[in-house]
Tab-separated table of C-alpha atoms and ligand atoms in Angstrom:
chain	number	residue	atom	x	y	z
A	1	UNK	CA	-21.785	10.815	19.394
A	2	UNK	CA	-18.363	10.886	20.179
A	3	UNK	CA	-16.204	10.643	16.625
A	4	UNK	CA	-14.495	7.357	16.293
A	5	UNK	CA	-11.001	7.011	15.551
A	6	UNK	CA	-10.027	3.709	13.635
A	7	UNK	CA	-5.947	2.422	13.153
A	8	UNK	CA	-5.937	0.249	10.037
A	9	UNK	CA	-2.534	-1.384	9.845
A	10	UNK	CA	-1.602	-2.106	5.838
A	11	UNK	CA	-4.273	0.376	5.483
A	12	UNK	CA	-2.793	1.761	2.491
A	13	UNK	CA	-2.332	-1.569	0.833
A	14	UNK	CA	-5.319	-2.738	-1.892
A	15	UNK	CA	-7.500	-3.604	0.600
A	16	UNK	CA	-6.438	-1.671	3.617
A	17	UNK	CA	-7.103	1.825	1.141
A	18	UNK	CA	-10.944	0.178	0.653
A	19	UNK	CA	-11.068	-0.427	4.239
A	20	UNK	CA	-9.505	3.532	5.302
A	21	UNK	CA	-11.561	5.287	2.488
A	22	UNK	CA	-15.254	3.600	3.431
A	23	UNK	CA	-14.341	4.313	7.265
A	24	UNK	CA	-13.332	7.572	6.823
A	25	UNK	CA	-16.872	8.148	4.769
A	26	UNK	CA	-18.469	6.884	7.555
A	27	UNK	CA	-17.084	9.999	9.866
A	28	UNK	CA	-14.695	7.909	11.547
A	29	UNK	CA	-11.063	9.621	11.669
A	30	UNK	CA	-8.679	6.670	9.891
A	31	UNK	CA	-4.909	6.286	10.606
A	32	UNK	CA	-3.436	4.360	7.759
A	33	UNK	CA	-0.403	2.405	9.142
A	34	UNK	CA	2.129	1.174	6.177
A	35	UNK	CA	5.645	0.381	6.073
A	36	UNK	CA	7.962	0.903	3.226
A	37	UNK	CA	8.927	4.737	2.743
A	38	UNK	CA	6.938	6.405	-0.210
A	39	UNK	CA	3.951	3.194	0.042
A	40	UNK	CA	1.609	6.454	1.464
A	41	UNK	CA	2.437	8.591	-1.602
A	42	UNK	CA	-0.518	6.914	-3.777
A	43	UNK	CA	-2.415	6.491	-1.160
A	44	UNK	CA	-2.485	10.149	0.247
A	45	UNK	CA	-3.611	11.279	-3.185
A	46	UNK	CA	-6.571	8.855	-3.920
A	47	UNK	CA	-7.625	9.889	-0.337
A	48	UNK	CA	-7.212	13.434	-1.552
A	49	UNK	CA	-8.322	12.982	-4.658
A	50	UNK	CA	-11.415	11.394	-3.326
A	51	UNK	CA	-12.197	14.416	-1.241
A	52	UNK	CA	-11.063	13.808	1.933
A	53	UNK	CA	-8.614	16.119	3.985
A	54	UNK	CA	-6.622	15.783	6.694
A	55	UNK	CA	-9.523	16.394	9.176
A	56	UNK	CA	-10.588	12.587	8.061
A	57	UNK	CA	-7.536	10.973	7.878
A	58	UNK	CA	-3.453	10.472	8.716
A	59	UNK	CA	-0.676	8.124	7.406
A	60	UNK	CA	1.744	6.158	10.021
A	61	UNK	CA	4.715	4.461	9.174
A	62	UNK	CA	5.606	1.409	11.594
A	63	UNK	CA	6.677	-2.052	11.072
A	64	UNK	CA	4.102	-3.763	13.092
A	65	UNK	CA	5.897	-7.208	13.100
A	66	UNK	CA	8.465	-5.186	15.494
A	67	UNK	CA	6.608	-5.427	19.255
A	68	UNK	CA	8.646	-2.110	19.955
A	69	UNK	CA	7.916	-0.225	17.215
A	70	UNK	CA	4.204	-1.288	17.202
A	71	UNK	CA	4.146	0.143	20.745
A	72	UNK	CA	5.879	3.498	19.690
A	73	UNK	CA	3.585	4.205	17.476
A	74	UNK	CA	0.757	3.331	18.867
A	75	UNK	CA	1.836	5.800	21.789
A	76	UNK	CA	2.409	8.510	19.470
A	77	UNK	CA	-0.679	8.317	17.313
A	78	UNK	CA	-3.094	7.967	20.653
A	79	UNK	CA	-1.092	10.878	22.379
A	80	UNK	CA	-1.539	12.846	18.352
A	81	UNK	CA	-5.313	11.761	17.829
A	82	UNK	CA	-6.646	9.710	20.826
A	83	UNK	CA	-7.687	6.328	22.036
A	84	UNK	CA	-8.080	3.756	19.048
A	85	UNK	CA	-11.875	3.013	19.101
A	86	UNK	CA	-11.353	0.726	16.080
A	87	UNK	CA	-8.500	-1.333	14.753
A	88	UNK	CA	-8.342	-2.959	11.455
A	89	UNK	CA	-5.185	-5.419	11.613
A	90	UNK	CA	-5.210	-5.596	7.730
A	91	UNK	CA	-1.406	-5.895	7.265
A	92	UNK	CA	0.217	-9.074	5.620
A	93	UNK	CA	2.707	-10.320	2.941
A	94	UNK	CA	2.791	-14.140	1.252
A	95	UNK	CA	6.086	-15.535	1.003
A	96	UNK	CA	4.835	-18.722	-0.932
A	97	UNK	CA	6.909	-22.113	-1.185
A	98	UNK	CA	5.665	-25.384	-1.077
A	99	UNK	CA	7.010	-26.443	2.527
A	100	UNK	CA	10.024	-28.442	1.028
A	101	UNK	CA	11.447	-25.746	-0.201
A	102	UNK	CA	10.218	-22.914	2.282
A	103	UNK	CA	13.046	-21.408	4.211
A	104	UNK	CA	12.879	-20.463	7.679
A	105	UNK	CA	13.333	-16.729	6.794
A	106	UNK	CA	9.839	-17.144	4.762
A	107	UNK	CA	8.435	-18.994	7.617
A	108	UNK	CA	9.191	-16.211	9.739
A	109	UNK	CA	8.680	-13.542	8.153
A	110	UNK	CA	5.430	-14.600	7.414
A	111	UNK	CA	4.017	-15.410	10.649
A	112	UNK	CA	5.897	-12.353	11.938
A	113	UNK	CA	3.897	-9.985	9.614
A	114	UNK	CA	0.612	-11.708	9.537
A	115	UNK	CA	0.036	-13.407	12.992
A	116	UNK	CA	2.522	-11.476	16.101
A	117	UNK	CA	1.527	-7.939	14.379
A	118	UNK	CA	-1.958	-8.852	15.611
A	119	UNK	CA	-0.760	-9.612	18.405
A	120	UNK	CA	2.011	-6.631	18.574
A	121	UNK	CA	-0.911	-3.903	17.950
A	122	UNK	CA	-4.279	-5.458	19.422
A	123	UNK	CA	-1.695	-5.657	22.851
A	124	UNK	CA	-1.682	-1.718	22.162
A	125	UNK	CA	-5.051	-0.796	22.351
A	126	UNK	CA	-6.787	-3.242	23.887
A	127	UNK	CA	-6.798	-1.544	27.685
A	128	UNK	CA	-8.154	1.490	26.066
A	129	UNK	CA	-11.076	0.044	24.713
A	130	UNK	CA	-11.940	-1.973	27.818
A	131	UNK	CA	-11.792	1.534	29.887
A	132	UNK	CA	-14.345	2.832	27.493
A	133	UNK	CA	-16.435	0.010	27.138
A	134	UNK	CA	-16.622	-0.016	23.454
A	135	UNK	CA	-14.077	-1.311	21.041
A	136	UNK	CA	-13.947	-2.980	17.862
A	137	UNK	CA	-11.067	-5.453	16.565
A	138	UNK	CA	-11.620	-6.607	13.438
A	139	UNK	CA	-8.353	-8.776	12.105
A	140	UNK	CA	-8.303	-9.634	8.229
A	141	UNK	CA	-7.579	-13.669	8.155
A	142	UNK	CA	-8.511	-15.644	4.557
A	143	UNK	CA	-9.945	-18.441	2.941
A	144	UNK	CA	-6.802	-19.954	3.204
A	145	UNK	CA	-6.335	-20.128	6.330
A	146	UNK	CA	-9.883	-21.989	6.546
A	147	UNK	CA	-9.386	-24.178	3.483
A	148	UNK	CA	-5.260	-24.752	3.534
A	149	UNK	CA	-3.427	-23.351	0.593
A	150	UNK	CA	-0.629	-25.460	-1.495
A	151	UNK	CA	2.648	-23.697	-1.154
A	152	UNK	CA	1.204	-21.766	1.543
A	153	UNK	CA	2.378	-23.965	5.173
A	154	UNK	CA	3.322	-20.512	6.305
A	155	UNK	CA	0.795	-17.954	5.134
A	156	UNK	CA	-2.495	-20.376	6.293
A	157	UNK	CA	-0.968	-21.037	9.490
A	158	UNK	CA	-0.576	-17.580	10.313
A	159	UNK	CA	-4.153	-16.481	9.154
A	160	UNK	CA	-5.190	-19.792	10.871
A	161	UNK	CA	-3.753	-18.417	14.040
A	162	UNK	CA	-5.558	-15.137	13.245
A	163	UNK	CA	-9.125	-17.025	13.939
A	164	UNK	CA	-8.137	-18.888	17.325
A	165	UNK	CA	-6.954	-15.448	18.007
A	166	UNK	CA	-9.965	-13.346	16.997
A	167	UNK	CA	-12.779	-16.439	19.426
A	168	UNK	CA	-10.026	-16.467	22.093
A	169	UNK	CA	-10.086	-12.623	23.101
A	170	UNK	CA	-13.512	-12.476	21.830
A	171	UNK	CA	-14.891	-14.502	24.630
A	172	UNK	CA	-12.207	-12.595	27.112
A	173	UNK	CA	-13.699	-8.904	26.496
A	174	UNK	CA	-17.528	-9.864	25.801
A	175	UNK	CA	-18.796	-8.222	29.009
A	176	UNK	CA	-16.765	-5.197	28.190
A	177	UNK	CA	-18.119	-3.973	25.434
A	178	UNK	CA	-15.475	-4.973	22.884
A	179	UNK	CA	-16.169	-7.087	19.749
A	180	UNK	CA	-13.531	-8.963	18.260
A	181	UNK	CA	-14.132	-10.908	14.938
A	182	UNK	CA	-12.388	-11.613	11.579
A	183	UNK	CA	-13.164	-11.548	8.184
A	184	UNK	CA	-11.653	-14.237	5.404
A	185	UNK	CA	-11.486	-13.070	1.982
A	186	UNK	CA	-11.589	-15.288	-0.944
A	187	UNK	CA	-9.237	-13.676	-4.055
A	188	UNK	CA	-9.714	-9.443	-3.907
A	189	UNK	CA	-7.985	-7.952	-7.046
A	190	UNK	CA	-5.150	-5.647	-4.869
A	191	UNK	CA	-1.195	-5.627	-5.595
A	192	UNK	CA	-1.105	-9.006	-3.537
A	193	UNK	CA	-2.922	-11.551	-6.732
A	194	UNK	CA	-2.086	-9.289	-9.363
A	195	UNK	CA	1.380	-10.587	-9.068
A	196	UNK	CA	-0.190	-13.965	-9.022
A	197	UNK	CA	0.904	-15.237	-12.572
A	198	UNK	CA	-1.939	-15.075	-15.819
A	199	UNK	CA	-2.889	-18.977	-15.626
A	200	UNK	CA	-3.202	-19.156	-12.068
A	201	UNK	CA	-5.599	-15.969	-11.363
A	202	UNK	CA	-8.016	-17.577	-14.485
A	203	UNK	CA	-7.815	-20.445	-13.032
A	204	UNK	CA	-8.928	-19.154	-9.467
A	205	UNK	CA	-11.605	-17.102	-11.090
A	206	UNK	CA	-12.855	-20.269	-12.882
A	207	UNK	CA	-13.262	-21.900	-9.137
A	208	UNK	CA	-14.844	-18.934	-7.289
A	209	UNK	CA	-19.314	-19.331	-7.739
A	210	UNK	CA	-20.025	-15.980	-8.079
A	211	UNK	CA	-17.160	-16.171	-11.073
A	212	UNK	CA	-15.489	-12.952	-10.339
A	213	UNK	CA	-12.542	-11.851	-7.734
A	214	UNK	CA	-13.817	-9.408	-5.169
A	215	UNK	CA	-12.847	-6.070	-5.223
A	216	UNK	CA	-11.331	-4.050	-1.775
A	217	UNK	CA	-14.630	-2.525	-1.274
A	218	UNK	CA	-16.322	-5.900	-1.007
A	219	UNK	CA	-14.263	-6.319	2.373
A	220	UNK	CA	-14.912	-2.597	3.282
A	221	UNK	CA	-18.216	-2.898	3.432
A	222	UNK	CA	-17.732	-5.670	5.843
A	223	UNK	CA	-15.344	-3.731	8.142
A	224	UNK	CA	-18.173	-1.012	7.930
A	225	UNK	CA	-20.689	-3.371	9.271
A	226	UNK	CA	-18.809	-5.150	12.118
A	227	UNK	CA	-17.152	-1.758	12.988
A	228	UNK	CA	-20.188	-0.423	13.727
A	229	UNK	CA	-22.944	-0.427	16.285
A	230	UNK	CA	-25.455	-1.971	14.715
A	231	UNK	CA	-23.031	-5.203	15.043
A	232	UNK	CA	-22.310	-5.102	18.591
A	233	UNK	CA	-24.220	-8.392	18.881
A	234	UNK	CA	-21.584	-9.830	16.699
A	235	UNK	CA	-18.493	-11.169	18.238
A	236	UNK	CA	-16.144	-14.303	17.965
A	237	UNK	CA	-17.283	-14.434	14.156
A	238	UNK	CA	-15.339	-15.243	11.112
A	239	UNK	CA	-17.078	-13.576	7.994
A	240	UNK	CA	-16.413	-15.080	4.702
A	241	UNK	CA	-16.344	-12.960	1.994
A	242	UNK	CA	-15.197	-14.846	-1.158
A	243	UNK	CA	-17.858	-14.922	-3.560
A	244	UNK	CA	-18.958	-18.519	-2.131
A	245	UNK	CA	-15.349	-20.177	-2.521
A	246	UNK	CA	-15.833	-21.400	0.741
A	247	UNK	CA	-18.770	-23.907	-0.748
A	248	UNK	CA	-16.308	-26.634	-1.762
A	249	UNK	CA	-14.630	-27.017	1.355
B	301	LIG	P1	-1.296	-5.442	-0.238
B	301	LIG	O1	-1.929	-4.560	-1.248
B	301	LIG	O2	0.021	-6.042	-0.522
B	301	LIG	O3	-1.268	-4.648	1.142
B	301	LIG	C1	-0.591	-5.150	2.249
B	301	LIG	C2	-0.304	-4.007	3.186
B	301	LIG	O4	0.360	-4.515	4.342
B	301	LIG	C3	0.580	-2.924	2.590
B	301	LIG	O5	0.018	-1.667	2.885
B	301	LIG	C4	1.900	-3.079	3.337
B	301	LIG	O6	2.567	-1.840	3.556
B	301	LIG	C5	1.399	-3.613	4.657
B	301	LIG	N1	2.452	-4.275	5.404
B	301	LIG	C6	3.186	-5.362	5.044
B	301	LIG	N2	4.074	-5.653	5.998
B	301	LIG	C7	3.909	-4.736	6.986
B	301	LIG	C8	4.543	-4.493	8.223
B	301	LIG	N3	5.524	-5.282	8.680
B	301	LIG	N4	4.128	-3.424	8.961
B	301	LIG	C9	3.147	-2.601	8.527
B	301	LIG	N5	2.496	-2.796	7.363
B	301	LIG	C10	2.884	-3.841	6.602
B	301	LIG	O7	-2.244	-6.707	0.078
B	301	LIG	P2	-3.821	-6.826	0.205
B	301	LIG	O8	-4.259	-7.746	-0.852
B	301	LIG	O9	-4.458	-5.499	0.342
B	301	LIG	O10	-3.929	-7.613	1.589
B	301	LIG	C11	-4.383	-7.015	2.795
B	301	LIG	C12	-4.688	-8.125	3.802
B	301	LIG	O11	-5.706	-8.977	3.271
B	301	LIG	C13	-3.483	-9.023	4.086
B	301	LIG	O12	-3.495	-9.377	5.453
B	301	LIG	C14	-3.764	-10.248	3.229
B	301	LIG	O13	-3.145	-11.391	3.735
B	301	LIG	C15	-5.276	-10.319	3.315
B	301	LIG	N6	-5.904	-11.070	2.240
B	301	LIG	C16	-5.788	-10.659	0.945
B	301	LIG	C17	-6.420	-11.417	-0.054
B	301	LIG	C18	-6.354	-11.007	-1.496
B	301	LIG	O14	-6.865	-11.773	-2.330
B	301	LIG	N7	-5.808	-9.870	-1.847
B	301	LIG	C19	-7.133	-12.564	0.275
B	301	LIG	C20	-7.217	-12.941	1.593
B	301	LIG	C21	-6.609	-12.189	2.581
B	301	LIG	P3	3.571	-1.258	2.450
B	301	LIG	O15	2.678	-0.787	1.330
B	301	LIG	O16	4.287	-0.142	3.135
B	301	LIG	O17	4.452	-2.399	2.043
């Protein structure tokens, strides 16, 4: 079988490295998107470190809330590597306020980062996969965006949009071969809660059943299934995987 290649955009944020490292160990070929200058430093030597070379894997910088630069790069990695069999759109950023006090700029950039750069990238690589009749699109939404999140207006609409997205293209590619489904995380220990203050992140651990925060590879192992083709019964599908936080809704 042909070897897969897989884009995962934030992939070398907390969970986006979980998501690159378990693909990559499942002989697909990952491209790690990130965007700020030196974010691929760390990650490049865990990957290393882990044992995989550049055979496995490749770092691309690109600002996927940017249509043109999503499009640029996604032209230049494809023309570098090949057609995207599998894309992760992991990448996203909080910009919390309670909506009172939320500024348009955190509005934006919010929904700009989380919900268009699905848009911006999935646009990208979507023909290719329908020419091949196989594709995967697997977009990272959360409990929030389920459940509704105080101080978050902008951050669960955008993750929100993320699962109309995800049923709405499903049911558009189904005969082609392409699968198209989401996965909500609950609270996964990454850069993104640790800077959640010391009273709130007990106090979220104190509400989740299974009384722990996930860890990156709890959503990796996710990808891994719904990437694969043992799932290509699976489409339309929003996967919660939050240690049962979704119970109280
Ligand atoms: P993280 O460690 O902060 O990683 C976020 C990644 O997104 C980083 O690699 C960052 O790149 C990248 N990114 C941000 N803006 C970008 C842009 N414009 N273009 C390209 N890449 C961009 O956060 P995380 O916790 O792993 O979160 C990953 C995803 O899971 C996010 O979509 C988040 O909303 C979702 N999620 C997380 C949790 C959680 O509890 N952690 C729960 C539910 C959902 P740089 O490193 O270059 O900045």
């Amino acid at each position: 079988m042909k070897r897969r290649i897989a884009l995962v955009t934030g992939g070398v944020g907390g969970i986006g490295t979980g998501i690159s490292r378990r693909l990559a160990k499942e002989n697909v070929f990952v491209i790690a998107n990130y965007v700020i200058p030196g974010s691929e430093g760390p990650f490049v030597e865990a990957m290393r470190a882990a044992g995989f070379s550049d055979a496995q894997f490749a770092v691309m910088a690109g600002d996927v809330s940017d249509f043109k630069v999503a499009e640029e790069m996604v032209a230049q990695l494809i023309a570098q590597y090949g057609p995207v069999d599998i894309l992760i759109n992991c990448a996203g950023i909080t910009r919390d306020a309670s909506f009172r006090k939320m500024s348009l700029e955190q509005w934006r950039s919010v929904m700009s980062t989380n919900l268009d750069s699905v848009f911006n990238v999935t646009k990208q690589v979507i023909e290719g996969m329908v020419a091949q009749e196989w594709g995967r699109i697997i977009s990272i939404s959360s409990v929030n965006g389920v459940k509704g999140a105080f101080g978050q207006t902008n951050y669960a609409a955008a993750k929100a949009g993320i699962l109309g997205f995800t049923k709405s293209l499903a049911l558009e590619v189904a005969k082609k071969g392409v699968t198209v489904n989401a996965i909500s995380p609950g609270f996964i220990d990454t850069p993104m809660t640790q800077a959640m203050p010391d009273a709130a992140r007990s106090a979220v651990i104190a509400a989740i059943p299974i009384e722990r925060m996930g860890v990156p590879a709890d959503i990796a192992n996710a990808v891994a299934y719904l990437a694969s083709n043992e799932a290509s019964y699976v489409t339309g599908t929003n996967l919660a995987v939050n240690g049962g936080v979704h119970l109280y809704q």
